[in-house]
Coordinates of C-alpha atoms and ligand atoms in Angstrom, one line a residue:
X142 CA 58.1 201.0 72.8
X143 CA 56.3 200.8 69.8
X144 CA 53.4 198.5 68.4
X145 CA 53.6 194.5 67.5
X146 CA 51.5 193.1 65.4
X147 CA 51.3 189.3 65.9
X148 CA 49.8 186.7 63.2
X149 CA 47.9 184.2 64.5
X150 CA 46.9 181.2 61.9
X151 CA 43.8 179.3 61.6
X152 CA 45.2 176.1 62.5
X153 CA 47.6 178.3 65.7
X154 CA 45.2 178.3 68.2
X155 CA 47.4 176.9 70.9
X156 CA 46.2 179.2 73.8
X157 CA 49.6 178.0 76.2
X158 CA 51.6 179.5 74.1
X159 CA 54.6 181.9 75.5
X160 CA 52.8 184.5 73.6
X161 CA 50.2 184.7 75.3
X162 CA 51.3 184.2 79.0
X163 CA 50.3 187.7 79.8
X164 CA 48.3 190.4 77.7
X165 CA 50.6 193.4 76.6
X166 CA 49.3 196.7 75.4
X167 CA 51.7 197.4 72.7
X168 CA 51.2 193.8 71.2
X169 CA 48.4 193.6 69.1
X170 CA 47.3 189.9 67.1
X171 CA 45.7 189.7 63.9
X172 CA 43.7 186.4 63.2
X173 CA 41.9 186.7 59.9
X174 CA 39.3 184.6 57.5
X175 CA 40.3 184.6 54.3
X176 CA 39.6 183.5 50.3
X177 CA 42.9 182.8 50.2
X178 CA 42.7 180.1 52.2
X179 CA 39.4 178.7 50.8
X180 CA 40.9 178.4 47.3
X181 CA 44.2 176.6 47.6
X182 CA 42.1 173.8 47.2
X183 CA 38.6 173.0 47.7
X184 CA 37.3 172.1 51.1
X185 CA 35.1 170.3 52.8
X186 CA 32.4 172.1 54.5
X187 CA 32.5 171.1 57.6
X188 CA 36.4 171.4 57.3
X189 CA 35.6 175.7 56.6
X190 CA 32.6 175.7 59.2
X191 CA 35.0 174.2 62.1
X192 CA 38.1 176.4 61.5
X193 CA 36.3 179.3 61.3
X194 CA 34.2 178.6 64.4
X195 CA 37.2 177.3 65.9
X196 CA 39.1 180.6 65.5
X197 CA 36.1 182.8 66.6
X198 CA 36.4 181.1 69.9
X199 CA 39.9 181.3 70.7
X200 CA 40.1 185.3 69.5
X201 CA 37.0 185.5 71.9
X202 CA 38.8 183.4 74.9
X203 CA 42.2 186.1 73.9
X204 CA 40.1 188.9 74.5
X205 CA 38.4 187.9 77.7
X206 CA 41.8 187.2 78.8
X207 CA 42.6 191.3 78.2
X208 CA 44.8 190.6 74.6
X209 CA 43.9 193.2 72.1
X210 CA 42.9 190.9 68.5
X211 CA 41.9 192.0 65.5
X212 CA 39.7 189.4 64.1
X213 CA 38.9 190.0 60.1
X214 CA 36.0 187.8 59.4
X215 CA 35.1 186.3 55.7
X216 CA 32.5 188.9 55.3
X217 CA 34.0 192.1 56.9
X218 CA 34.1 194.8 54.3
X219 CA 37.5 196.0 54.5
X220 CA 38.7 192.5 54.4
X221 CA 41.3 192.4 51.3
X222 CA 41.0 188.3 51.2
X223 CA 44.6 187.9 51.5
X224 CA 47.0 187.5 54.3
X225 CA 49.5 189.9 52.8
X226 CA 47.0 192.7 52.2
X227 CA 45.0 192.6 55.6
X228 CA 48.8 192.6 57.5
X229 CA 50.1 195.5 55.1
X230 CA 46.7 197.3 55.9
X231 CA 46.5 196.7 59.8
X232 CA 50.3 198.2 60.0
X233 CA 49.5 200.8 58.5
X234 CA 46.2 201.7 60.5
X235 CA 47.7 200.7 63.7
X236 CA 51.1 202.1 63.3
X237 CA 52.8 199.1 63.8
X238 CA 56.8 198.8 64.3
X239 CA 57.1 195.4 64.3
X240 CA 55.6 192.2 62.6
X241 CA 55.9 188.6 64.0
X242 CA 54.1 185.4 63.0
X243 CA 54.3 181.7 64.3
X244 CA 56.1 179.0 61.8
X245 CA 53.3 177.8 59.8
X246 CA 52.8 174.0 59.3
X247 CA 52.5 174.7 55.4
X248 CA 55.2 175.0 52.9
X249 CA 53.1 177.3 50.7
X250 CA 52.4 179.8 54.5
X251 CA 55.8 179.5 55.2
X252 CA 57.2 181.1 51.4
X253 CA 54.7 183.6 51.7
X254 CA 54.9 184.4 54.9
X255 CA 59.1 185.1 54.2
X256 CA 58.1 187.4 51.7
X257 CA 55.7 189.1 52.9
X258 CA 58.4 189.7 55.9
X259 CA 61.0 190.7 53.1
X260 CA 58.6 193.6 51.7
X261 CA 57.8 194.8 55.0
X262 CA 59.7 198.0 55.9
X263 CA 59.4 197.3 59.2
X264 CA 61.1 195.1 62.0
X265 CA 59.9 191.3 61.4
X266 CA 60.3 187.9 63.4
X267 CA 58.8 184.4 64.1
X268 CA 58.3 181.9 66.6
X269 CA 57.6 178.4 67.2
X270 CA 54.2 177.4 67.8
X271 CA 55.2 175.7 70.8
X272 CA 53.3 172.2 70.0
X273 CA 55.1 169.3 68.5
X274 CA 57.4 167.2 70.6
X275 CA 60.1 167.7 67.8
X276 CA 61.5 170.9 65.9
X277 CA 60.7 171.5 61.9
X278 CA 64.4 169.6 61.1
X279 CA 64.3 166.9 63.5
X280 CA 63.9 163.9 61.9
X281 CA 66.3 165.4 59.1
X282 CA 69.0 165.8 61.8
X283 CA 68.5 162.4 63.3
X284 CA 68.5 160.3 60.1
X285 CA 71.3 162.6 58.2
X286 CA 71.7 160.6 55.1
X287 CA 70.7 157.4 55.7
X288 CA 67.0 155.7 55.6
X289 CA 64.0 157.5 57.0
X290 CA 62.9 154.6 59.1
X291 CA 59.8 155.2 61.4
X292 CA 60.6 152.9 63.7
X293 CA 63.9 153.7 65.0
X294 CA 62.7 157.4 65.1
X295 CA 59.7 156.0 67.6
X296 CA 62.3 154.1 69.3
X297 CA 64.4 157.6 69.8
X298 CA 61.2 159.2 71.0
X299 CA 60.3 156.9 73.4
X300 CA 63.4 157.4 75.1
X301 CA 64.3 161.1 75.0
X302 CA 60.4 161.8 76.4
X303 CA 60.7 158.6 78.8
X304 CA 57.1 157.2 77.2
X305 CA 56.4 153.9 78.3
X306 CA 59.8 153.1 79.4
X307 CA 60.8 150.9 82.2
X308 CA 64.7 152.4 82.9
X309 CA 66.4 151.5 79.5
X310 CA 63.7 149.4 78.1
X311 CA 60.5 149.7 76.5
X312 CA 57.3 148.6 78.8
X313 CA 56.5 145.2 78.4
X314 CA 59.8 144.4 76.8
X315 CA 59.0 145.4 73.9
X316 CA 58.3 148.6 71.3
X317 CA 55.8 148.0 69.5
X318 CA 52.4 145.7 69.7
X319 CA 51.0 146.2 66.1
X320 CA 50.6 142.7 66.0
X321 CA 48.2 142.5 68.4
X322 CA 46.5 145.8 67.0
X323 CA 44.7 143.7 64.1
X324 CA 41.5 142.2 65.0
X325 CA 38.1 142.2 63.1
X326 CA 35.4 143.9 65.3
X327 CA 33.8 141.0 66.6
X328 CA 31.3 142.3 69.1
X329 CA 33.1 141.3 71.9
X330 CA 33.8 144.9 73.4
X331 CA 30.1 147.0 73.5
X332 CA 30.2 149.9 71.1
X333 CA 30.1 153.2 72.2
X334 CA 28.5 156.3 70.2
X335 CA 30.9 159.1 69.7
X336 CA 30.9 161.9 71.5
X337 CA 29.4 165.1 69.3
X338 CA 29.5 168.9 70.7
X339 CA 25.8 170.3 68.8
X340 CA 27.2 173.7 68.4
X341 CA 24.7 176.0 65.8
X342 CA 26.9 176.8 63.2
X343 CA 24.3 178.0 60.9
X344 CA 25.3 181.7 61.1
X345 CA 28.4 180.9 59.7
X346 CA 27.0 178.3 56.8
X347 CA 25.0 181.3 55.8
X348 CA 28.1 183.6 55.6
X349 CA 29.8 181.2 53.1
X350 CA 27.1 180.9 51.2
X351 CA 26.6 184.6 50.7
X352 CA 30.0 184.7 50.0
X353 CA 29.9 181.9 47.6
X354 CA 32.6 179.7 48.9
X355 CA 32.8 176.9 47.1
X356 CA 32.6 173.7 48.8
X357 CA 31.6 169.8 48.8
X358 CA 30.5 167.5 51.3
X359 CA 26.8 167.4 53.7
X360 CA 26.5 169.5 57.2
X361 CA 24.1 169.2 59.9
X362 CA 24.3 172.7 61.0
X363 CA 22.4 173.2 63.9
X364 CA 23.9 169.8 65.5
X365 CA 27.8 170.5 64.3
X366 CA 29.5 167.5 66.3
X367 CA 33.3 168.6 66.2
X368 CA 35.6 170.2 69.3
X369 CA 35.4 173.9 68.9
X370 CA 37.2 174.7 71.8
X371 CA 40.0 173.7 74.2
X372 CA 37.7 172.7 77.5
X373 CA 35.8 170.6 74.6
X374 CA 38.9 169.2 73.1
X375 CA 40.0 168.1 76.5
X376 CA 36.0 166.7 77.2
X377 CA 36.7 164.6 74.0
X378 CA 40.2 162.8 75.1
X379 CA 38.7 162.2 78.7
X380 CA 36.3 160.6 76.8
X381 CA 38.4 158.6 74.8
X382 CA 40.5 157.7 77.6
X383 CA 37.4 156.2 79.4
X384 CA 34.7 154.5 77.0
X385 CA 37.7 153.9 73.8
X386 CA 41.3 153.0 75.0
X387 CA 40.6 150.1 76.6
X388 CA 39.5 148.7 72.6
X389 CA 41.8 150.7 71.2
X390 CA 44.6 149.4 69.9
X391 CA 42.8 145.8 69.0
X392 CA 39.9 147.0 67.0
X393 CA 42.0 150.3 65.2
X394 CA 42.2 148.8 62.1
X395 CA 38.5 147.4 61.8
X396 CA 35.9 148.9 60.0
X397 CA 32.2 148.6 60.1
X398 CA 29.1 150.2 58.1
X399 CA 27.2 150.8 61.2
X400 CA 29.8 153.0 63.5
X401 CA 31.7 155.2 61.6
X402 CA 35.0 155.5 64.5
X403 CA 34.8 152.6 66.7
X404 CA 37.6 153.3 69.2
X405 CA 38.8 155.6 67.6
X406 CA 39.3 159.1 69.8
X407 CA 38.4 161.5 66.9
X408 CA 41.0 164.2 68.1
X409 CA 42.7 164.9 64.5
X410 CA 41.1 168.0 64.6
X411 CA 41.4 169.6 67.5
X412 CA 44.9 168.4 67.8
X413 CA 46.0 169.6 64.3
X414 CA 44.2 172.7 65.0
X415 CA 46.7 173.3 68.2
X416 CA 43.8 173.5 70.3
X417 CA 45.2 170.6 72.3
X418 CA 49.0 169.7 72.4
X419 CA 50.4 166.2 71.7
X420 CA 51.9 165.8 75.4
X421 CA 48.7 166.8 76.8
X422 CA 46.9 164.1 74.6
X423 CA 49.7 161.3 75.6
X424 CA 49.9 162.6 79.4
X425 CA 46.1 161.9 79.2
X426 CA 46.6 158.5 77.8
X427 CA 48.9 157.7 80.2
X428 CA 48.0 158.6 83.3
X429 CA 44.3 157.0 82.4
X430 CA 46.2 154.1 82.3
X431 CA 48.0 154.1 84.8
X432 CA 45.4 153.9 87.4
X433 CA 43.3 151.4 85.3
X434 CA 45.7 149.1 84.6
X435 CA 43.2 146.1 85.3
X436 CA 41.1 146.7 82.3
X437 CA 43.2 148.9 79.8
X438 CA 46.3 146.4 78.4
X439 CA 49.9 147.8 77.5
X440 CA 49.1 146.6 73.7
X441 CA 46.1 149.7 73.8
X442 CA 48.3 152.3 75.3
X443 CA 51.0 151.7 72.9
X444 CA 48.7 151.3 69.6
X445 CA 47.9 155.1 70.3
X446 CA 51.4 156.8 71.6
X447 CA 52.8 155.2 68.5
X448 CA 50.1 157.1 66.4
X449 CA 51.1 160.3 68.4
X450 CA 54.4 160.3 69.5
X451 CA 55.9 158.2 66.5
X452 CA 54.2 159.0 63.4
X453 CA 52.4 162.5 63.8
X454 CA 55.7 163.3 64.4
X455 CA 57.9 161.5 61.6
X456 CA 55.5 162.5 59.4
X457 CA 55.8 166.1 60.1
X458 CA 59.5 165.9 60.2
X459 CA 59.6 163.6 57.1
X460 CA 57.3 166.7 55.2
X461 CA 59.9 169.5 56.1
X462 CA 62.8 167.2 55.3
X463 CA 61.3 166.4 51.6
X464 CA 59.2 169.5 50.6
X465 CA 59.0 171.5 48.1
X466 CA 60.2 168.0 45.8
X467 CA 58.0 166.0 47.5
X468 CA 54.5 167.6 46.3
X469 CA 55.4 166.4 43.0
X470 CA 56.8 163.1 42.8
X471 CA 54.9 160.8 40.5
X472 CA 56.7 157.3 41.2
X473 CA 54.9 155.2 38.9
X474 CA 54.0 157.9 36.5
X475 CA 50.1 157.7 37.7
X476 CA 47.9 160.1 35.8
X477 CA 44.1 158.6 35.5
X478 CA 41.1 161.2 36.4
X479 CA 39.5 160.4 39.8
X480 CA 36.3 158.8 39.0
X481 CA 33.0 160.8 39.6
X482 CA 32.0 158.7 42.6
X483 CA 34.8 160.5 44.6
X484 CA 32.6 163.1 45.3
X485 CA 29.1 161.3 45.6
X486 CA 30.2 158.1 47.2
X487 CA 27.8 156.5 44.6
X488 CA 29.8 153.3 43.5
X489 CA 28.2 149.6 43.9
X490 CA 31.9 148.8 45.3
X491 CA 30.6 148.6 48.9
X492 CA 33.7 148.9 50.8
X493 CA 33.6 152.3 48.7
X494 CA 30.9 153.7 48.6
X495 CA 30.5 153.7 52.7
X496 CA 34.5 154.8 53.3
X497 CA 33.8 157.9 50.2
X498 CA 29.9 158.3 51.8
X499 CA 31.4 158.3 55.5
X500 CA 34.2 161.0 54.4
X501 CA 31.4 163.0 52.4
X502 CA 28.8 163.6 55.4
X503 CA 31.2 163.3 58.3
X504 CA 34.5 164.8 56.9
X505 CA 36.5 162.2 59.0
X506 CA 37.3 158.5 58.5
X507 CA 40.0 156.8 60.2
X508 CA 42.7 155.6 59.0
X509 CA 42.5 152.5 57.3
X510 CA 39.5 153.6 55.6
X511 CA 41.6 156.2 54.5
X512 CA 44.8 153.8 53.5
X513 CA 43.4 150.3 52.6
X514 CA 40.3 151.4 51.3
X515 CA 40.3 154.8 49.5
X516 CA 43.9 155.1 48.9
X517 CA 44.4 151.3 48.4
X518 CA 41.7 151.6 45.4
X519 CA 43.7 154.9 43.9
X520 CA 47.0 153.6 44.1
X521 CA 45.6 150.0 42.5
X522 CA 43.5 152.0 39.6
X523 CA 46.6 154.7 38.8
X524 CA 44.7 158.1 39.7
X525 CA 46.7 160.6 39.6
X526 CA 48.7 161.8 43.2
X527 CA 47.9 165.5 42.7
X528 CA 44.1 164.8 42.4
X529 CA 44.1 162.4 45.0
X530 CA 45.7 164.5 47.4
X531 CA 43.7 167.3 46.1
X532 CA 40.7 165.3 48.0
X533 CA 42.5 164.1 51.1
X534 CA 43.2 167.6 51.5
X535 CA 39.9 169.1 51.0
X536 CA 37.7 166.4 52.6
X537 CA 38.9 165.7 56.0
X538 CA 38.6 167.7 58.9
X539 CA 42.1 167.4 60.6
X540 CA 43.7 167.5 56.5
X541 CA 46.6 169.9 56.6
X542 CA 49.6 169.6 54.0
X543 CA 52.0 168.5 56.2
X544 CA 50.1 165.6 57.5
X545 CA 47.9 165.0 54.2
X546 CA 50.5 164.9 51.6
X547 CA 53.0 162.8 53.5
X548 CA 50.2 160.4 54.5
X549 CA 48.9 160.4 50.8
X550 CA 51.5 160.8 48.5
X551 CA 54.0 159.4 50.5
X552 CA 52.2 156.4 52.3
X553 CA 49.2 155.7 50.7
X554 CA 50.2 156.1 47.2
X555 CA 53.7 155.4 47.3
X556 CA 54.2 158.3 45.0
X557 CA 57.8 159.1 46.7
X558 CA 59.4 155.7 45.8
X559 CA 59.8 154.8 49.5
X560 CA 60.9 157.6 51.5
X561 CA 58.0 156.8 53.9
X562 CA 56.5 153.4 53.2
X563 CA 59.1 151.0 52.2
X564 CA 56.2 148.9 50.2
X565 CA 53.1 150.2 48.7
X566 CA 50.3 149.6 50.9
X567 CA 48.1 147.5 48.8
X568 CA 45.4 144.9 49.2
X569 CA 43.1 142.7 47.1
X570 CA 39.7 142.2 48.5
X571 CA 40.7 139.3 50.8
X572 CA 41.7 142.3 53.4
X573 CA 39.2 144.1 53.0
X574 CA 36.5 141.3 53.9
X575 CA 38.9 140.4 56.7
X576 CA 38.9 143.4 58.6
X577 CA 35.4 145.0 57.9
X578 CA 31.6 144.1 57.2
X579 CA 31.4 145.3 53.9
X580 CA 32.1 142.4 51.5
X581 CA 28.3 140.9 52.5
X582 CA 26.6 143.6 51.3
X583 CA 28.5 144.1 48.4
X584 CA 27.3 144.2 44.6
X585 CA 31.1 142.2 43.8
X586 CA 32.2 139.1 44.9
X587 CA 35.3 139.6 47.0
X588 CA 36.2 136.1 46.2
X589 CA 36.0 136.2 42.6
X590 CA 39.3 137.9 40.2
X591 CA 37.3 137.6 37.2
X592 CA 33.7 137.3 35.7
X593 CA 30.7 138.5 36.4
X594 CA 30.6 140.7 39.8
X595 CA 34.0 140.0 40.5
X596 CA 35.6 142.1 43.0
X597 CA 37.2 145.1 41.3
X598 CA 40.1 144.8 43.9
X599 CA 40.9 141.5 43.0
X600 CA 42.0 142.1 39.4
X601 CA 43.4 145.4 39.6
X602 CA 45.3 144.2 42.8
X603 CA 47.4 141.7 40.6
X604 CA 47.3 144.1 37.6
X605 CA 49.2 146.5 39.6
X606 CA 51.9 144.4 40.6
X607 CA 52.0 143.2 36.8
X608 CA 52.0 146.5 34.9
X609 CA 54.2 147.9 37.5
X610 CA 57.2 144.6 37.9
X611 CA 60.0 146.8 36.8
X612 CA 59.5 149.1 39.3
X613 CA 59.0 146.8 42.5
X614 CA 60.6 143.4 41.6
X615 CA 63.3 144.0 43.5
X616 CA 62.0 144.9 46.6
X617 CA 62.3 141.9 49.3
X618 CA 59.1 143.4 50.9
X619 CA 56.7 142.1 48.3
X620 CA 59.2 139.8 46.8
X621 CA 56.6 137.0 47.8
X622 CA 53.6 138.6 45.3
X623 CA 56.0 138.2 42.4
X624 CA 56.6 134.6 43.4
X625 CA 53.2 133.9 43.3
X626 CA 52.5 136.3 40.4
X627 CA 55.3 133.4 38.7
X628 CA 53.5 130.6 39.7
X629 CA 50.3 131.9 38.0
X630 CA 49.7 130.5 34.1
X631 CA 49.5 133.2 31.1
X632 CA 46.7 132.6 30.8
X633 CA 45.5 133.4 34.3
X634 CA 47.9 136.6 34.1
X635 CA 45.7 137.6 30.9
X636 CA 42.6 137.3 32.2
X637 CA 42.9 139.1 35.1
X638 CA 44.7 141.9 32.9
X639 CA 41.9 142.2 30.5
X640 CA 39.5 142.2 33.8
X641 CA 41.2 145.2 34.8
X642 CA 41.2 147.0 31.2
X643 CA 37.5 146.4 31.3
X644 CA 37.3 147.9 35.3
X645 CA 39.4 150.6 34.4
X646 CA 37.5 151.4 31.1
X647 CA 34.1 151.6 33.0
X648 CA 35.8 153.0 36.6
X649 CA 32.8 155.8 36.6
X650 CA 30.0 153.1 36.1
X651 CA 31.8 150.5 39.2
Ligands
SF4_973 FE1 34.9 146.2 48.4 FE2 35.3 144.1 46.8 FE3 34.4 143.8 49.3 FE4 32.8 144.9 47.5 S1 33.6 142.8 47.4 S2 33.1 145.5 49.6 S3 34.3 146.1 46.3 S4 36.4 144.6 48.7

């Protein structure tokens, strides 16, 4: 029999998969550190430093296990810097007969990787990567034509993996405690610091310099905190399950200056990156909670299987559904710059300027700092969806298209029109003080619209549902801000409108 050559991507290091069951001499894999994948866009650095490391292990842990790998690093000579050219190379070399490759979570991997199989003379094939709950056209298949709604999908979930189901019915008697999931921090539950791995990734750091990578964002590299392996993956949902889920689900929307995650378990990565699977993560959940039932509620539990079960997965399903349309719709037509402070987190807009900071020297926040914060101010001051998911994508960690650009364009900007959200997810400051510490601190006023220091939220919060009436009048959802918007006097309507044409004039100097 002759030779296979198997492609193994960066974000593919899912060491249960069939593939790898048992080590075959005529199968060789290729896992490879390219430019090509630095470029697309530009990345964090910690994003770079944590892939690559991330992949060094598991073609290590391969080869200790008796798999033959090539691994191509950034800085090998005969590295070509694409995928194409290092496959088309390694065939050759190796004499290779056949070519196979996992089904990459990318649109733009997944084209390339059909025509790189199309010029191939050779025999060619792919595989599932073996981690989702659901298959690429799932949620496509279950909604057919009508409404993408998340919640029946959850619903579905629930009950075709039997999670938190008591016979026909959902635990407690009911699906969903988001309700309950919406609490302030208010010191009651003793915060935790995260957990952090201190691997030396200063070898590495040096390598992308040399190679002059280019890059944004603040490193600690002899005291990199993120999973970097499976066993450290699994350290990090143990835990999770033990110091976090029993605040979970109250305190995951509240934000603080002081502690960066709260409750939060900080898995994105190593989860995105395959090094953990989604059934391991909720088998973990669950059976944590089943034997401490006295101090971790149902309303905890459920907060996190809906983020894992329901919407990693809709959102996936949702992004091959849509794409390639979908990486370009523009619903309201917004096309303003981002403003400098985007990479500098220097803004006196408090709320801002620790969410932007927090992304810039940790390359995580969670995700209402992401949403109601960050994406809340983008959507409210018209910034363009292709910048702004320019900088999801390159800033956080765990940021890969599928999950990015569906969160971003689709959720936070409401740049699709409603296939995800069925409102835009907007807030004036009155949220913002509500759920975090950072209105005290604050430069603006978040109870002022207008005036001197007035919150910059406040204005362009109203603004956006005035400048933007024709396109959201007639949706019941926020039917109620147009009532009130009614109820204002003209000449309250114009002075918030010329507050915001003064914000939006000066949006660098905020
Ligand atoms: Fe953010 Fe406004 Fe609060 Fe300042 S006052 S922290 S800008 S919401």
């Amino acid at each position: 029999m002759g030779k296979t050559l198997r492609l193994i991507l960066g974000d593919q290091l899912n060491s249960g998969h069939s593939w790898l069951k048992a080590a075959d001499k005529n199968v060789v894999y290729v896992m490879m550190e390219v430019m090509q994948e630095q470029e697309y866009v530009m990345h964090h650095v910690q994003k770079m430093l944590a892939f690559f490391a991330a992949m060094r292990n598991f073609a290590h842990q391969l080869t200790k296990k008796g798999h033959r790998v090539i691994y191509i690093k950034l800085d090998d000579t005969d590295n070509a810097q694409t995928i194409e050219a290092n496959i088309k190379r390694i065939i050759k070399h190796e004499d290779i007969e056949r070519f196979e490759y996992q089904l990459p979570d990318e649109y733009r991997l997944d084209e390339q990787l059909k025509q790189i199989c199309k010029k191939l003379k050779i025999e060619t094939g792919s595989a599932d990567t073996e981690h989702y709950f659901t298959t690429r056209y799932e949620v496509k298949e279950f909604f057919g034509d009508k409404y993408f709604l998340m919640e029946n999908f959850y619903r579905h979930m629930r009950i075709k993996h039997q999670v938190l189901m008591q016979g026909s019915k959902p635990a407690g008697n009911k699906w969903n405690f988001d309700h309950e999931n919406r609490k302030k921090y208010d010191g009651k539950s003793p915060l935790v610091p995260p957990v952090e791995f201190n691997h030396d990734v200063s070898e590495l750091k040096k390598m992308i310099d040399i190679k002059k990578v280019k890059y944004f964002g603040e490193v600690d590299e002899k005291h990199f905190p993120w999973p970097l392996s499976r066993n450290e993956a699994l350290k990090l949902m143990d835990y999770f399950c033990e110091h976090l889920l029993p605040h979970f689900g109250t305190y995951e929307d509240a934000m603080l200056q002081q502690h960066i995650s709260l409750f939060h378990s900080r898995i994105s990565f190593a989860q995105n990156s395959k090094m953990i699977a989604p059934h391991e993560v909720i088998g973990k959940v669950l059976s944590h909670y089943d034997k401490n039932k006295h101090e971790i509620t149902l309303a905890q539990v459920e907060g996190y299987i809906r983020q894992v079960l329901g919407w990693r997965e809709f959102m996936r399903g949702v992004y091959w559904a849509k794409m390639p349309e979908f990486a370009s719709l523009n619903f309201f037509d917004h096309r303003d710059e981002l403003p400098e402070w985007f990479w500098t987190g220097k803004t006196k807009m408090n709320c801002l300027s620790k969410c932007i900071g927090q992304s810039l020297n940790h390359a995580w926040a969670h995700h209402i700092q992401r949403l109601m914060v960050i994406g809340n101010f983008a959507l409210l001051a018209g910034l363009n969806p292709d910048e702004v998911d320019a900088w999801y994508l390159g800033v956080y960690i765990d940021a890969i298209e599928w999950v990015e650009i569906t969160n971003t364009r689709g959720m936070s900007q409401f740049a699709d029109g409603g296939i995800i959200g069925s409102k835009p997810y907007v807030s004036s400051a009155a949220y913002i003080n509500k759920m975090s510490d950072y209105c005290g601190n604050c430069h603006y006023d978040y109870k002022k619209k207008t005036g001197e220091r007035a919150c910059p939220y406040n204005s362009l919060y109203w603004n956006f549902f005035y400048r933007n009436a024709g396109k959201l009048e007639g949706n019941h959802r926020i039917g109620m801000m147009y009532n009130i918007l009614k109820k204002m006097s003209s000449d309250d309507i114009d002075e918030i409108n010329k507050q915001a044409d003064i914000y939006l004039g000066i949006i660098n100097e905020l």
